[in-house]
Amino acid sequence: MRVLVVEDESDLRRLLTEILEEEGYAVDSAADGEDGLAKARAWTYDAIVLDLMLPKIDGWDVLETLRETHRTPVLILSARDALSDRVLGLDIGADDYLVKPFERLELLARLRALIRRAAGQPQTSIEIQGFTVDLSDRCVRLGDEAINLTAREYALLEYLALHRGKVVSRTELYDHLFDETDSSLSNLLDVHVSNLRKKLSPDLIETRRGQGYVICE
């Protein structure tokens, strides 16, 4: 999953990026509202973490402008803790609002919930061919046995599982699994799909030639 962090304070922006990357997210960042809005329009993110007090364009205007064209889940992360600010943020289009300072576990849980809801997945686990994809712990199990997957392998499986029954193009997968610094990307996707088939089941992920990949319902 790919997340955009829009935060002007450099140490916090770096911390947020590290937290999310450690959880296996592909992360882009922006230090001001103008750059954040441009990236939010240019790429299809699974979620956006948005500060409010930003240079060039403040977070309120970023959110209002983005909502004219995009439904990307947005988590406001702000030191503004007044009830009026929280209500306004939600009313103009934010999906959630978290006040700084924040707890890492709460931030991650709120992001997971936003991404699940956006994909129409209310539950925290998905059962596929005897395997359990645990969206909270970000792991895959067969019965009680955890399957050892890399962060990128898990991210690929999670995205296909959340969109099971839909053929997902290679372009869409690249857009959601790799950040803006990744060079593109030759056969990396094929390698990850091959590894998942070896570790899980050769029939779990179907290739639709010229279209992409699908996990059938």
PDB file of C-alpha atoms in Angstrom:
ATOM      1  CA  MET A   1       0.000   0.000   0.000  1.00  0.00           C
ATOM      2  CA  ARG A   2       1.172   3.492  -0.846  1.00  0.00           C
ATOM      3  CA  VAL A   3       0.765   6.441   1.522  1.00  0.00           C
ATOM      4  CA  LEU A   4       1.454  10.156   1.106  1.00  0.00           C
ATOM      5  CA  VAL A   5       2.672  12.105   4.153  1.00  0.00           C
ATOM      6  CA  VAL A   6       2.163  15.884   3.946  1.00  0.00           C
ATOM      7  CA  GLU A   7       3.991  17.448   6.896  1.00  0.00           C
ATOM      8  CA  ASP A   8       6.187  20.554   6.997  1.00  0.00           C
ATOM      9  CA  GLU A   9       8.178  19.732  10.141  1.00  0.00           C
ATOM     10  CA  SER A  10      11.163  17.785   8.818  1.00  0.00           C
ATOM     11  CA  ASP A  11      11.876  15.596  11.855  1.00  0.00           C
ATOM     12  CA  LEU A  12       8.253  14.535  12.162  1.00  0.00           C
ATOM     13  CA  ARG A  13       7.962  13.950   8.421  1.00  0.00           C
ATOM     14  CA  ARG A  14      11.024  11.713   8.582  1.00  0.00           C
ATOM     15  CA  LEU A  15       9.650   9.884  11.641  1.00  0.00           C
ATOM     16  CA  LEU A  16       6.281   9.267   9.988  1.00  0.00           C
ATOM     17  CA  THR A  17       8.008   7.965   6.879  1.00  0.00           C
ATOM     18  CA  GLU A  18      10.135   5.582   8.956  1.00  0.00           C
ATOM     19  CA  ILE A  19       7.135   4.309  10.931  1.00  0.00           C
ATOM     20  CA  LEU A  20       5.150   3.593   7.786  1.00  0.00           C
ATOM     21  CA  GLU A  21       8.039   2.043   5.875  1.00  0.00           C
ATOM     22  CA  GLU A  22       8.757  -0.256   8.815  1.00  0.00           C
ATOM     23  CA  GLU A  23       5.171  -1.470   8.456  1.00  0.00           C
ATOM     24  CA  GLY A  24       5.732  -2.247   4.793  1.00  0.00           C
ATOM     25  CA  TYR A  25       4.074   0.791   3.227  1.00  0.00           C
ATOM     26  CA  ALA A  26       5.497   2.569   0.198  1.00  0.00           C
ATOM     27  CA  VAL A  27       5.741   6.207   1.304  1.00  0.00           C
ATOM     28  CA  ASP A  28       5.962   9.506  -0.558  1.00  0.00           C
ATOM     29  CA  SER A  29       6.240  12.787   1.323  1.00  0.00           C
ATOM     30  CA  ALA A  30       5.707  16.497   0.818  1.00  0.00           C
ATOM     31  CA  ALA A  31       6.899  19.431   2.929  1.00  0.00           C
ATOM     32  CA  ASP A  32       4.207  21.932   1.928  1.00  0.00           C
ATOM     33  CA  GLY A  33       0.602  21.988   0.799  1.00  0.00           C
ATOM     34  CA  GLU A  34       1.360  22.883  -2.798  1.00  0.00           C
ATOM     35  CA  ASP A  35       3.627  19.867  -3.319  1.00  0.00           C
ATOM     36  CA  GLY A  36       1.276  17.651  -1.323  1.00  0.00           C
ATOM     37  CA  LEU A  37      -1.724  18.594  -3.449  1.00  0.00           C
ATOM     38  CA  ALA A  38       0.226  18.072  -6.670  1.00  0.00           C
ATOM     39  CA  LYS A  39       1.304  14.583  -5.597  1.00  0.00           C
ATOM     40  CA  ALA A  40      -2.157  13.689  -4.295  1.00  0.00           C
ATOM     41  CA  ARG A  41      -3.578  14.561  -7.715  1.00  0.00           C
ATOM     42  CA  ALA A  42      -0.804  12.869  -9.700  1.00  0.00           C
ATOM     43  CA  TRP A  43      -0.769   9.481  -7.960  1.00  0.00           C
ATOM     44  CA  THR A  44      -3.375   7.061  -6.680  1.00  0.00           C
ATOM     45  CA  TYR A  45      -2.642   6.703  -2.961  1.00  0.00           C
ATOM     46  CA  ASP A  46      -4.243   4.241  -0.581  1.00  0.00           C
ATOM     47  CA  ALA A  47      -4.238   6.930   2.135  1.00  0.00           C
ATOM     48  CA  ILE A  48      -2.930  10.420   2.850  1.00  0.00           C
ATOM     49  CA  VAL A  49      -1.646  11.680   6.223  1.00  0.00           C
ATOM     50  CA  LEU A  50      -2.244  15.433   6.173  1.00  0.00           C
ATOM     51  CA  ASP A  51      -1.063  18.179   8.509  1.00  0.00           C
ATOM     52  CA  LEU A  52      -3.165  21.355   8.619  1.00  0.00           C
ATOM     53  CA  MET A  53      -0.671  24.143   9.298  1.00  0.00           C
ATOM     54  CA  LEU A  54       1.313  23.935   6.066  1.00  0.00           C
ATOM     55  CA  PRO A  55       3.234  26.546   4.057  1.00  0.00           C
ATOM     56  CA  LYS A  56       2.076  27.695   0.601  1.00  0.00           C
ATOM     57  CA  ILE A  57      -1.344  26.013   0.849  1.00  0.00           C
ATOM     58  CA  ASP A  58      -2.759  25.064   4.228  1.00  0.00           C
ATOM     59  CA  GLY A  59      -4.202  21.631   4.909  1.00  0.00           C
ATOM     60  CA  TRP A  60      -7.795  22.843   4.898  1.00  0.00           C
ATOM     61  CA  ASP A  61      -7.456  24.091   1.328  1.00  0.00           C
ATOM     62  CA  VAL A  62      -5.523  21.004   0.251  1.00  0.00           C
ATOM     63  CA  LEU A  63      -8.350  18.820   1.493  1.00  0.00           C
ATOM     64  CA  GLU A  64     -11.160  20.919   0.022  1.00  0.00           C
ATOM     65  CA  THR A  65      -9.455  21.100  -3.375  1.00  0.00           C
ATOM     66  CA  LEU A  66      -8.607  17.398  -3.400  1.00  0.00           C
ATOM     67  CA  ARG A  67     -12.189  16.446  -2.599  1.00  0.00           C
ATOM     68  CA  GLU A  68     -13.391  18.102  -5.792  1.00  0.00           C
ATOM     69  CA  THR A  69     -11.870  15.234  -7.786  1.00  0.00           C
ATOM     70  CA  HIS A  70     -10.489  12.487  -5.489  1.00  0.00           C
ATOM     71  CA  ARG A  71     -11.894  10.131  -2.860  1.00  0.00           C
ATOM     72  CA  THR A  72      -8.526   9.090  -1.414  1.00  0.00           C
ATOM     73  CA  PRO A  73      -8.831   8.344   2.325  1.00  0.00           C
ATOM     74  CA  VAL A  74      -7.380  11.250   4.318  1.00  0.00           C
ATOM     75  CA  LEU A  75      -6.218  11.148   7.933  1.00  0.00           C
ATOM     76  CA  ILE A  76      -5.657  14.626   9.349  1.00  0.00           C
ATOM     77  CA  LEU A  77      -2.744  14.620  11.798  1.00  0.00           C
ATOM     78  CA  SER A  78      -2.626  17.979  13.546  1.00  0.00           C
ATOM     79  CA  ALA A  79      -1.703  19.739  16.778  1.00  0.00           C
ATOM     80  CA  ARG A  80      -4.998  21.635  16.500  1.00  0.00           C
ATOM     81  CA  ASP A  81      -7.061  19.829  19.096  1.00  0.00           C
ATOM     82  CA  ALA A  82     -10.139  22.056  19.444  1.00  0.00           C
ATOM     83  CA  LEU A  83     -13.493  20.384  18.885  1.00  0.00           C
ATOM     84  CA  SER A  84     -14.304  22.949  16.205  1.00  0.00           C
ATOM     85  CA  ASP A  85     -11.167  21.997  14.256  1.00  0.00           C
ATOM     86  CA  ARG A  86     -11.944  18.279  14.426  1.00  0.00           C
ATOM     87  CA  VAL A  87     -15.539  18.841  13.345  1.00  0.00           C
ATOM     88  CA  LEU A  88     -14.502  21.138  10.483  1.00  0.00           C
ATOM     89  CA  GLY A  89     -11.862  18.703   9.261  1.00  0.00           C
ATOM     90  CA  LEU A  90     -14.357  15.853   9.118  1.00  0.00           C
ATOM     91  CA  ASP A  91     -17.060  18.035   7.586  1.00  0.00           C
ATOM     92  CA  ILE A  92     -14.886  19.206   4.691  1.00  0.00           C
ATOM     93  CA  GLY A  93     -13.890  15.697   3.742  1.00  0.00           C
ATOM     94  CA  ALA A  94     -11.360  14.075   6.076  1.00  0.00           C
ATOM     95  CA  ASP A  95     -12.014  10.431   6.893  1.00  0.00           C
ATOM     96  CA  ASP A  96     -10.370  10.595  10.314  1.00  0.00           C
ATOM     97  CA  TYR A  97      -8.658  13.101  12.605  1.00  0.00           C
ATOM     98  CA  LEU A  98      -5.778  12.341  14.987  1.00  0.00           C
ATOM     99  CA  VAL A  99      -4.280  14.912  17.339  1.00  0.00           C
ATOM    100  CA  LYS A 100      -0.519  15.338  17.864  1.00  0.00           C
ATOM    101  CA  PRO A 101       1.303  14.041  19.806  1.00  0.00           C
ATOM    102  CA  PHE A 102       0.143  10.620  18.667  1.00  0.00           C
ATOM    103  CA  GLU A 103       0.802   7.009  19.556  1.00  0.00           C
ATOM    104  CA  ARG A 104       2.390   4.933  16.805  1.00  0.00           C
ATOM    105  CA  LEU A 105       0.019   1.996  17.288  1.00  0.00           C
ATOM    106  CA  GLU A 106      -3.059   4.211  17.069  1.00  0.00           C
ATOM    107  CA  LEU A 107      -1.813   5.924  13.918  1.00  0.00           C
ATOM    108  CA  LEU A 108      -1.197   2.571  12.234  1.00  0.00           C
ATOM    109  CA  ALA A 109      -4.542   1.155  13.353  1.00  0.00           C
ATOM    110  CA  ARG A 110      -6.422   4.184  12.027  1.00  0.00           C
ATOM    111  CA  LEU A 111      -4.626   3.945   8.671  1.00  0.00           C
ATOM    112  CA  ARG A 112      -5.398   0.237   8.372  1.00  0.00           C
ATOM    113  CA  ALA A 113      -9.060   0.944   9.097  1.00  0.00           C
ATOM    114  CA  LEU A 114      -9.220   3.707   6.467  1.00  0.00           C
ATOM    115  CA  ILE A 115      -7.650   1.471   3.822  1.00  0.00           C
ATOM    116  CA  ARG A 116      -9.952  -1.452   4.664  1.00  0.00           C
ATOM    117  CA  ARG A 117     -13.074   0.697   4.481  1.00  0.00           C
ATOM    118  CA  ALA A 118     -12.015   2.269   1.202  1.00  0.00           C
ATOM    119  CA  ALA A 119     -11.672  -1.231  -0.244  1.00  0.00           C
ATOM    120  CA  GLY A 120     -15.091  -2.272   1.090  1.00  0.00           C
ATOM    121  CA  GLN A 121     -13.543  -4.694   3.591  1.00  0.00           C
ATOM    122  CA  PRO A 122     -15.114  -4.224   7.044  1.00  0.00           C
ATOM    123  CA  GLN A 123     -13.437  -7.237   8.649  1.00  0.00           C
ATOM    124  CA  THR A 124      -9.818  -7.443   9.765  1.00  0.00           C
ATOM    125  CA  SER A 125      -9.038 -10.747   8.055  1.00  0.00           C
ATOM    126  CA  ILE A 126      -9.638 -12.321   4.658  1.00  0.00           C
ATOM    127  CA  GLU A 127      -9.913 -16.076   4.078  1.00  0.00           C
ATOM    128  CA  ILE A 128      -8.552 -17.276   0.738  1.00  0.00           C
ATOM    129  CA  GLN A 129      -8.083 -20.948  -0.179  1.00  0.00           C
ATOM    130  CA  GLY A 130      -7.410 -21.932   3.424  1.00  0.00           C
ATOM    131  CA  PHE A 131      -5.059 -19.024   4.095  1.00  0.00           C
ATOM    132  CA  THR A 132      -5.861 -16.151   6.449  1.00  0.00           C
ATOM    133  CA  VAL A 133      -4.660 -12.694   5.470  1.00  0.00           C
ATOM    134  CA  ASP A 134      -4.603 -10.803   8.783  1.00  0.00           C
ATOM    135  CA  LEU A 135      -4.954  -7.113   7.960  1.00  0.00           C
ATOM    136  CA  SER A 136      -4.291  -6.015  11.551  1.00  0.00           C
ATOM    137  CA  ASP A 137      -1.093  -7.966  12.148  1.00  0.00           C
ATOM    138  CA  ARG A 138      -0.134  -7.714   8.452  1.00  0.00           C
ATOM    139  CA  CYS A 139       0.683 -11.377   8.179  1.00  0.00           C
ATOM    140  CA  VAL A 140      -0.551 -14.548   6.474  1.00  0.00           C
ATOM    141  CA  ARG A 141      -1.302 -17.806   8.256  1.00  0.00           C
ATOM    142  CA  LEU A 142      -2.188 -21.356   7.283  1.00  0.00           C
ATOM    143  CA  GLY A 143      -4.062 -22.613  10.315  1.00  0.00           C
ATOM    144  CA  ASP A 144      -1.904 -21.552  13.269  1.00  0.00           C
ATOM    145  CA  GLU A 145       1.274 -21.400  11.208  1.00  0.00           C
ATOM    146  CA  ALA A 146       2.563 -18.007  10.096  1.00  0.00           C
ATOM    147  CA  ILE A 147       3.939 -17.901   6.559  1.00  0.00           C
ATOM    148  CA  ASN A 148       7.223 -16.025   6.178  1.00  0.00           C
ATOM    149  CA  LEU A 149       6.670 -13.283   3.606  1.00  0.00           C
ATOM    150  CA  THR A 150       8.733 -10.203   2.853  1.00  0.00           C
ATOM    151  CA  ALA A 151       7.082  -6.811   3.355  1.00  0.00           C
ATOM    152  CA  ARG A 152       6.688  -6.352  -0.397  1.00  0.00           C
ATOM    153  CA  GLU A 153       5.267  -9.864  -0.879  1.00  0.00           C
ATOM    154  CA  TYR A 154       2.725  -9.224   1.862  1.00  0.00           C
ATOM    155  CA  ALA A 155       1.788  -5.837   0.375  1.00  0.00           C
ATOM    156  CA  LEU A 156       1.173  -7.428  -3.023  1.00  0.00           C
ATOM    157  CA  LEU A 157      -0.946 -10.210  -1.547  1.00  0.00           C
ATOM    158  CA  GLU A 158      -2.904  -7.777   0.630  1.00  0.00           C
ATOM    159  CA  TYR A 159      -3.723  -5.523  -2.324  1.00  0.00           C
ATOM    160  CA  LEU A 160      -4.907  -8.412  -4.484  1.00  0.00           C
ATOM    161  CA  ALA A 161      -6.877  -9.872  -1.555  1.00  0.00           C
ATOM    162  CA  LEU A 162      -8.616  -6.557  -0.869  1.00  0.00           C
ATOM    163  CA  HIS A 163      -9.578  -6.439  -4.556  1.00  0.00           C
ATOM    164  CA  ARG A 164     -10.276 -10.156  -4.970  1.00  0.00           C
ATOM    165  CA  GLY A 165     -12.413 -10.993  -7.942  1.00  0.00           C
ATOM    166  CA  LYS A 166     -11.055  -7.968  -9.844  1.00  0.00           C
ATOM    167  CA  VAL A 167      -8.269  -8.181 -12.391  1.00  0.00           C
ATOM    168  CA  VAL A 168      -5.613  -5.711 -11.217  1.00  0.00           C
ATOM    169  CA  SER A 169      -3.308  -4.348 -13.892  1.00  0.00           C
ATOM    170  CA  ARG A 170       0.453  -4.318 -13.535  1.00  0.00           C
ATOM    171  CA  THR A 171       0.384  -0.518 -13.707  1.00  0.00           C
ATOM    172  CA  GLU A 172      -2.051  -0.314 -10.788  1.00  0.00           C
ATOM    173  CA  LEU A 173       0.077  -2.676  -8.734  1.00  0.00           C
ATOM    174  CA  TYR A 174       3.226  -0.680  -9.431  1.00  0.00           C
ATOM    175  CA  ASP A 175       1.406   2.524  -8.451  1.00  0.00           C
ATOM    176  CA  HIS A 176       0.291   1.076  -5.119  1.00  0.00           C
ATOM    177  CA  LEU A 177       3.346  -0.965  -4.104  1.00  0.00           C
ATOM    178  CA  PHE A 178       6.292   1.275  -4.998  1.00  0.00           C
ATOM    179  CA  ASP A 179       7.055   4.846  -3.994  1.00  0.00           C
ATOM    180  CA  GLU A 180       8.223   7.725  -6.173  1.00  0.00           C
ATOM    181  CA  THR A 181      11.926   6.914  -5.635  1.00  0.00           C
ATOM    182  CA  ASP A 182      11.675   3.388  -7.050  1.00  0.00           C
ATOM    183  CA  SER A 183      12.992   3.077 -10.562  1.00  0.00           C
ATOM    184  CA  SER A 184      10.689   1.094 -12.730  1.00  0.00           C
ATOM    185  CA  LEU A 185      10.872  -1.838 -12.126  1.00  0.00           C
ATOM    186  CA  SER A 186      11.372  -4.418 -14.844  1.00  0.00           C
ATOM    187  CA  ASN A 187      10.429  -7.861 -13.619  1.00  0.00           C
ATOM    188  CA  LEU A 188      10.148  -7.153  -9.870  1.00  0.00           C
ATOM    189  CA  LEU A 189       6.410  -7.771  -9.902  1.00  0.00           C
ATOM    190  CA  ASP A 190       6.839 -11.117 -11.638  1.00  0.00           C
ATOM    191  CA  VAL A 191       9.430 -12.121  -9.042  1.00  0.00           C
ATOM    192  CA  HIS A 192       7.102 -11.295  -6.135  1.00  0.00           C
ATOM    193  CA  VAL A 193       4.166 -13.142  -7.733  1.00  0.00           C
ATOM    194  CA  SER A 194       6.388 -16.170  -8.340  1.00  0.00           C
ATOM    195  CA  ASN A 195       7.581 -16.137  -4.719  1.00  0.00           C
ATOM    196  CA  LEU A 196       4.014 -15.957  -3.406  1.00  0.00           C
ATOM    197  CA  ARG A 197       3.000 -18.925  -5.536  1.00  0.00           C
ATOM    198  CA  LYS A 198       5.940 -20.927  -4.182  1.00  0.00           C
ATOM    199  CA  LYS A 199       5.291 -19.996  -0.548  1.00  0.00           C
ATOM    200  CA  LEU A 200       1.483 -20.225  -0.606  1.00  0.00           C
ATOM    201  CA  SER A 201      -0.105 -22.000  -3.572  1.00  0.00           C
ATOM    202  CA  PRO A 202       0.597 -22.091  -7.310  1.00  0.00           C
ATOM    203  CA  ASP A 203      -3.113 -21.483  -7.971  1.00  0.00           C
ATOM    204  CA  LEU A 204      -3.655 -18.587  -5.566  1.00  0.00           C
ATOM    205  CA  ILE A 205      -2.845 -15.767  -7.991  1.00  0.00           C
ATOM    206  CA  GLU A 206      -4.004 -16.073 -11.581  1.00  0.00           C
ATOM    207  CA  THR A 207      -2.266 -14.297 -14.448  1.00  0.00           C
ATOM    208  CA  ARG A 208      -4.576 -12.817 -17.050  1.00  0.00           C
ATOM    209  CA  ARG A 209      -2.326 -12.286 -20.033  1.00  0.00           C
ATOM    210  CA  GLY A 210      -2.308  -8.694 -21.211  1.00  0.00           C
ATOM    211  CA  GLN A 211      -4.530  -7.646 -18.287  1.00  0.00           C
ATOM    212  CA  GLY A 212      -2.864  -8.308 -14.952  1.00  0.00           C
ATOM    213  CA  TYR A 213      -3.378 -10.516 -11.904  1.00  0.00           C
ATOM    214  CA  VAL A 214      -6.405 -11.674  -9.950  1.00  0.00           C
ATOM    215  CA  ILE A 215      -7.276 -13.643  -6.825  1.00  0.00           C
ATOM    216  CA  CYS A 216     -10.639 -15.207  -7.582  1.00  0.00           C
ATOM    217  CA  GLU A 217     -13.408 -15.081  -4.996  1.00  0.00           C
TER     218      GLU A 217
END
